[in-house]
Coordinates of C-alpha atoms in Angstrom, one line a residue:
M1 CA 104.2 202.2 170.6
E2 CA 102.7 198.8 169.4
N3 CA 105.2 196.5 170.8
K4 CA 103.8 198.2 174.3
K5 CA 100.1 197.5 173.3
A6 CA 101.1 193.9 172.7
T7 CA 102.7 192.8 176.0
L8 CA 99.8 195.1 177.7
E9 CA 97.0 192.8 176.2
Y10 CA 99.7 190.1 176.3
V11 CA 99.5 190.9 180.6
L12 CA 95.8 192.4 181.0
N13 CA 94.6 188.7 179.1
G14 CA 97.0 187.0 181.5
L15 CA 95.8 188.7 184.6
M16 CA 91.9 188.3 183.9
R17 CA 93.0 184.1 182.8
R18 CA 93.7 183.8 186.0
Y19 CA 91.8 185.4 187.7
R20 CA 89.1 183.1 186.0
E21 CA 90.6 180.1 187.0
R22 CA 91.0 181.4 190.7
V23 CA 87.5 183.2 191.3
P24 CA 84.3 181.1 190.5
D25 CA 82.2 183.9 190.8
V26 CA 83.9 185.5 188.0
Q27 CA 82.6 182.5 185.5
K28 CA 79.3 182.0 187.4
V29 CA 78.1 186.1 186.3
S30 CA 78.9 185.9 183.2
D31 CA 77.5 182.2 182.5
A32 CA 74.6 184.2 184.1
M33 CA 74.8 187.1 181.9
I34 CA 74.3 184.6 178.9
A35 CA 72.2 182.9 179.9
E36 CA 69.4 185.7 180.9
D37 CA 71.3 187.1 177.0
I38 CA 72.4 190.1 178.3
I39 CA 75.4 189.6 176.0
A40 CA 76.6 187.1 173.4
N41 CA 80.0 185.8 175.0
A42 CA 82.5 187.1 177.9
S43 CA 84.3 188.8 175.8
E44 CA 81.8 191.6 175.6
I45 CA 82.5 192.7 178.7
E46 CA 83.2 195.7 179.7
N47 CA 86.4 196.0 182.4
D48 CA 85.9 199.2 184.5
H49 CA 89.2 198.6 186.3
I50 CA 91.1 195.9 188.3
A51 CA 92.5 196.1 191.6
F52 CA 95.4 195.4 193.2
R53 CA 97.0 195.1 197.0
T54 CA 100.3 195.7 197.6
M55 CA 102.4 196.1 201.2
G56 CA 103.9 199.4 202.1
V57 CA 107.8 198.5 202.3
P58 CA 110.6 199.8 200.8
Q59 CA 111.2 197.3 198.2
L60 CA 108.0 196.4 197.1
G61 CA 104.7 198.5 197.2
I62 CA 102.9 201.4 194.6
K63 CA 106.2 202.6 193.7
S64 CA 107.6 199.1 192.6
F65 CA 104.6 197.7 190.6
E66 CA 103.8 201.2 189.1
K67 CA 106.8 200.7 187.1
I68 CA 105.1 198.4 185.2
F69 CA 101.6 200.2 183.7
L70 CA 103.4 203.9 183.7
H71 CA 106.3 201.7 181.0
L72 CA 102.6 200.0 179.3
G73 CA 101.6 203.4 179.0
Y74 CA 99.1 204.7 182.0
E75 CA 99.1 207.9 183.7
K76 CA 99.4 208.4 187.3
R77 CA 96.3 210.2 188.7
D78 CA 94.6 210.9 192.1
Y79 CA 95.7 210.3 195.4
F80 CA 93.6 208.2 198.0
Y81 CA 94.3 207.6 202.0
F82 CA 91.9 205.4 203.9
E83 CA 92.4 205.9 207.5
G84 CA 90.4 203.2 208.7
K85 CA 92.1 200.6 207.2
K86 CA 95.6 202.2 207.0
L87 CA 95.7 202.2 203.3
D88 CA 97.2 204.5 200.9
A89 CA 96.5 204.0 197.3
Y90 CA 96.1 205.5 193.7
W91 CA 94.2 205.8 190.5
F92 CA 96.1 205.2 186.7
S93 CA 94.3 206.0 183.8
P94 CA 94.7 203.8 180.8
P95 CA 97.0 204.5 177.5
K96 CA 93.6 204.3 175.7
P97 CA 89.6 203.7 176.7
E98 CA 89.3 200.6 175.5
Y99 CA 91.9 199.6 178.6
P100 CA 90.7 199.0 182.1
R101 CA 91.7 201.6 184.6
I102 CA 94.1 200.3 187.4
F103 CA 93.6 201.0 191.1
V104 CA 96.1 200.3 193.0
S105 CA 96.3 200.6 197.3
E106 CA 99.3 199.9 199.7
L107 CA 99.3 198.9 203.6
R108 CA 100.7 201.3 205.5
V109 CA 102.8 199.2 207.4
N110 CA 104.8 201.4 209.9
D111 CA 101.5 202.5 210.7
L112 CA 100.8 199.4 212.3
P113 CA 102.0 197.9 216.1
Q114 CA 104.9 196.4 216.1
N115 CA 104.3 192.9 216.6
I116 CA 102.5 193.2 213.2
Q117 CA 105.1 194.3 211.2
D118 CA 107.7 192.0 212.8
I119 CA 105.4 189.1 211.3
I120 CA 105.2 191.2 207.5
R121 CA 108.7 191.6 207.5
S122 CA 109.4 187.9 208.1
Y123 CA 107.6 187.4 205.1
T124 CA 108.6 191.0 202.9
D125 CA 112.4 190.7 203.9
E126 CA 112.6 187.5 201.7
V127 CA 112.4 190.3 198.8
K128 CA 115.9 191.7 198.9
S129 CA 114.7 194.9 196.2
D130 CA 112.9 195.7 194.1
P131 CA 112.1 192.9 191.7
V132 CA 110.6 195.0 189.7
D133 CA 114.3 196.7 189.1
R134 CA 115.1 193.1 186.8
L135 CA 112.4 192.2 184.6
D136 CA 112.0 193.3 180.8
L137 CA 109.1 195.8 180.9
N138 CA 108.7 194.8 177.0
D139 CA 108.5 191.0 177.4
G140 CA 104.8 190.2 178.0
A141 CA 105.2 186.7 178.7
A142 CA 107.7 187.7 182.1
V143 CA 105.7 190.5 183.1
D144 CA 102.7 188.4 183.3
E145 CA 104.9 185.4 185.4
F146 CA 105.5 187.8 187.6
L147 CA 102.2 188.8 188.0
H148 CA 101.4 185.4 189.6
R149 CA 104.9 184.5 190.7
P150 CA 104.6 184.2 194.6
L151 CA 107.0 186.3 196.2
W152 CA 107.5 185.7 199.4
S153 CA 106.8 181.9 201.2
M154 CA 103.3 180.6 202.4
P155 CA 103.0 182.1 205.8
T156 CA 101.9 180.0 208.6
W157 CA 98.8 179.8 209.7
E158 CA 99.8 181.5 213.4
D159 CA 101.0 184.3 211.4
Y160 CA 98.1 184.8 209.0
S161 CA 95.6 184.7 212.1
A162 CA 97.5 187.3 214.3
L163 CA 97.1 189.3 210.5
L164 CA 93.6 188.7 210.3
K165 CA 93.2 190.1 214.0
E166 CA 94.9 193.6 213.8
S167 CA 94.5 194.0 209.0
E168 CA 92.2 191.4 207.3
Y169 CA 94.2 193.6 204.1
A170 CA 97.8 192.4 205.7
A171 CA 96.4 188.9 206.1
W172 CA 94.7 189.1 202.4
V173 CA 98.0 189.8 200.9
I174 CA 100.8 187.7 203.0
Y175 CA 99.0 184.6 201.9
N176 CA 98.0 185.4 198.5
R177 CA 101.4 186.8 197.8
Y178 CA 100.3 188.3 194.7
Y179 CA 98.6 191.3 193.7
L180 CA 95.6 190.8 191.6
N181 CA 92.4 191.2 193.8
H182 CA 89.4 192.0 191.6
Y183 CA 88.1 193.0 188.6
T184 CA 84.9 195.4 187.5
I185 CA 82.2 195.2 185.2
S186 CA 80.5 198.2 183.5
V187 CA 77.3 198.0 183.9
H188 CA 75.8 201.6 182.1
N189 CA 76.6 199.9 179.0
L190 CA 74.7 196.7 178.9
K191 CA 71.1 196.6 177.6
E192 CA 68.3 198.3 178.4
G193 CA 66.9 196.5 181.6
Y194 CA 70.7 196.2 183.2
N195 CA 72.7 198.7 182.7
S196 CA 72.0 200.4 186.1
I197 CA 73.5 198.9 189.4
Q198 CA 70.0 198.5 190.8
E199 CA 69.0 196.5 188.0
F200 CA 71.9 194.3 187.7
N201 CA 72.1 194.0 191.3
D202 CA 68.5 192.6 190.8
F203 CA 69.5 190.3 188.1
L204 CA 72.5 188.9 190.3
E205 CA 70.0 188.2 193.3
K206 CA 68.1 186.4 191.4
T207 CA 70.5 184.1 190.1
G208 CA 71.8 184.1 193.4
I209 CA 75.1 185.8 193.7
K210 CA 75.3 187.1 197.4
L211 CA 76.6 191.0 197.3
N212 CA 78.7 192.2 200.1
D213 CA 76.3 194.7 201.9
A214 CA 79.0 197.2 203.9
G215 CA 77.6 200.6 204.0
G216 CA 74.5 199.7 201.8
K217 CA 74.4 197.4 198.4
I218 CA 74.8 200.0 196.1
K219 CA 77.3 202.5 196.8
I220 CA 77.2 205.8 196.0
S221 CA 79.5 208.8 195.4
P222 CA 78.8 212.3 197.5
D223 CA 78.4 213.9 193.6
G224 CA 75.8 210.8 192.9
G225 CA 78.5 210.1 189.5
L226 CA 79.6 206.6 190.7
L227 CA 77.8 204.0 191.8
Q228 CA 79.8 200.4 192.5
S229 CA 78.7 197.1 194.0
S230 CA 80.7 194.2 194.9
T231 CA 80.1 190.4 195.5
V232 CA 80.9 188.6 198.5
A233 CA 84.3 187.2 198.1
E234 CA 84.1 183.2 198.2
I235 CA 85.3 181.0 201.3
I236 CA 88.0 178.9 200.2
D237 CA 90.0 176.1 201.3
A238 CA 93.8 177.4 201.5
E239 CA 97.0 175.5 202.2
F240 CA 99.4 177.2 205.0
A241 CA 103.0 176.0 205.8
G242 CA 103.6 172.6 207.1
G243 CA 100.2 171.5 204.8
E244 CA 97.7 172.8 207.7
V245 CA 94.3 173.9 205.5
H246 CA 91.8 176.7 207.2
P247 CA 88.8 178.2 204.8
I248 CA 89.3 181.6 204.1
S249 CA 88.7 184.8 201.9
G250 CA 89.1 184.8 198.5
S251 CA 88.4 187.6 196.0
Y252 CA 85.6 189.1 194.7
V253 CA 83.9 190.3 191.4
E254 CA 83.1 194.3 191.3
F255 CA 80.5 196.0 189.2
A256 CA 80.3 199.6 188.6
E257 CA 77.7 202.4 186.5
R258 CA 79.1 205.9 185.7
K259 CA 76.2 208.0 185.2
V260 CA 76.6 210.7 182.3
L261 CA 78.9 214.0 183.2
P262 CA 76.1 216.9 183.6
Q263 CA 77.4 218.9 180.6
F264 CA 77.3 216.0 178.0
Q265 CA 73.5 215.1 179.2
H266 CA 71.7 216.3 175.8
L267 CA 74.1 213.2 174.3
K268 CA 71.6 210.8 172.8
P269 CA 72.5 206.9 174.0
A270 CA 74.6 206.2 171.1
E271 CA 76.6 208.8 171.1
I272 CA 77.8 208.4 174.9
K273 CA 81.6 207.4 175.0
R274 CA 84.0 206.9 177.8
E275 CA 85.3 210.8 177.9
H276 CA 81.2 211.6 179.0
R277 CA 80.9 210.2 182.0
R278 CA 82.4 210.4 185.5
E279 CA 85.4 209.6 185.7
G280 CA 88.3 208.1 188.7
F281 CA 87.4 206.7 191.8
E282 CA 85.8 208.0 195.6
T283 CA 87.4 207.2 198.5
G284 CA 84.1 206.2 200.4
N285 CA 83.0 204.1 197.9
A286 CA 86.3 202.5 197.9
D287 CA 86.4 202.0 201.4
K288 CA 83.3 199.2 201.9
I289 CA 84.2 197.8 198.6
F290 CA 87.5 196.5 200.5
E291 CA 85.4 194.6 203.1
S292 CA 84.1 192.3 200.4
T293 CA 87.0 190.1 201.4
F294 CA 86.4 191.5 205.1
T295 CA 85.3 188.2 207.9
S296 CA 82.4 190.6 208.2
Q297 CA 81.0 190.0 204.9
T298 CA 82.4 186.5 204.3
V299 CA 81.4 184.7 206.9
K300 CA 77.2 185.4 205.7
R301 CA 78.4 183.4 202.7
K302 CA 80.5 181.3 204.4
S303 CA 76.7 179.9 206.6
K304 CA 75.1 179.9 203.4
V305 CA 77.6 177.2 202.1
E306 CA 77.1 175.1 205.3
I307 CA 73.7 175.6 205.4
E308 CA 73.9 174.3 201.5
K309 CA 75.8 171.0 203.1

């Protein structure tokens, strides 16, 4: 079990290291939290969950990806269906409370128009069999390398543009060619004045961070127990096949507040642990969080960048 713990920590650290490098908002948020004296350093940030996006084709998708984290002690939990975005998803609970939950979504490729399916498969068919089956899942370095290795060729701008019109999720996955989409800061355990989504959103906006307002800046589960918000994904200059460069959506940072469950409301703040708070996820919230990388949101950030120029 100690070996699996070391492997899992290696993999999680690798994911976060590269994510910080790719998504400037990660550093921007943590630096602002330090400057505001909310935390002393970034290691104090509690990671509620990390989310991954996959393609629903036979040799890839959730059933391939999940082998890694099931092996490392995660447990598969609730299923979610996103009809409008044509996605399936599951969340996975960690082996210990100090590790993040995992949320994995998968595009239902067969539900898309044939011409879009053909574009997607022209890339994913380069992967002939499930690549996870060839991995040593006890080798943290090998798993880490796999999770950041492009699995198919760099797409053309023409293909990306065609996908974008039909499914922005499809375009994002085909371009990025890897899994990690975002991570999530738990705000409920931060100090007074910052430990609710509303207070934390106010702080973020004061520092100039743009929030996703699809469905409102705060996404609230029907039971009121899970509140979420997210930054608008940054616009990045992306290189396509043939050397063409175009601005596209990158990744974002999410924030979550999990309320104490009714049966534990009597507990003092110092006594509240993870198991006393609202668990799991909620389709309505996640549906709008997905849009953090969608043009309807990023265009607001793009126009801001252009104005600053």
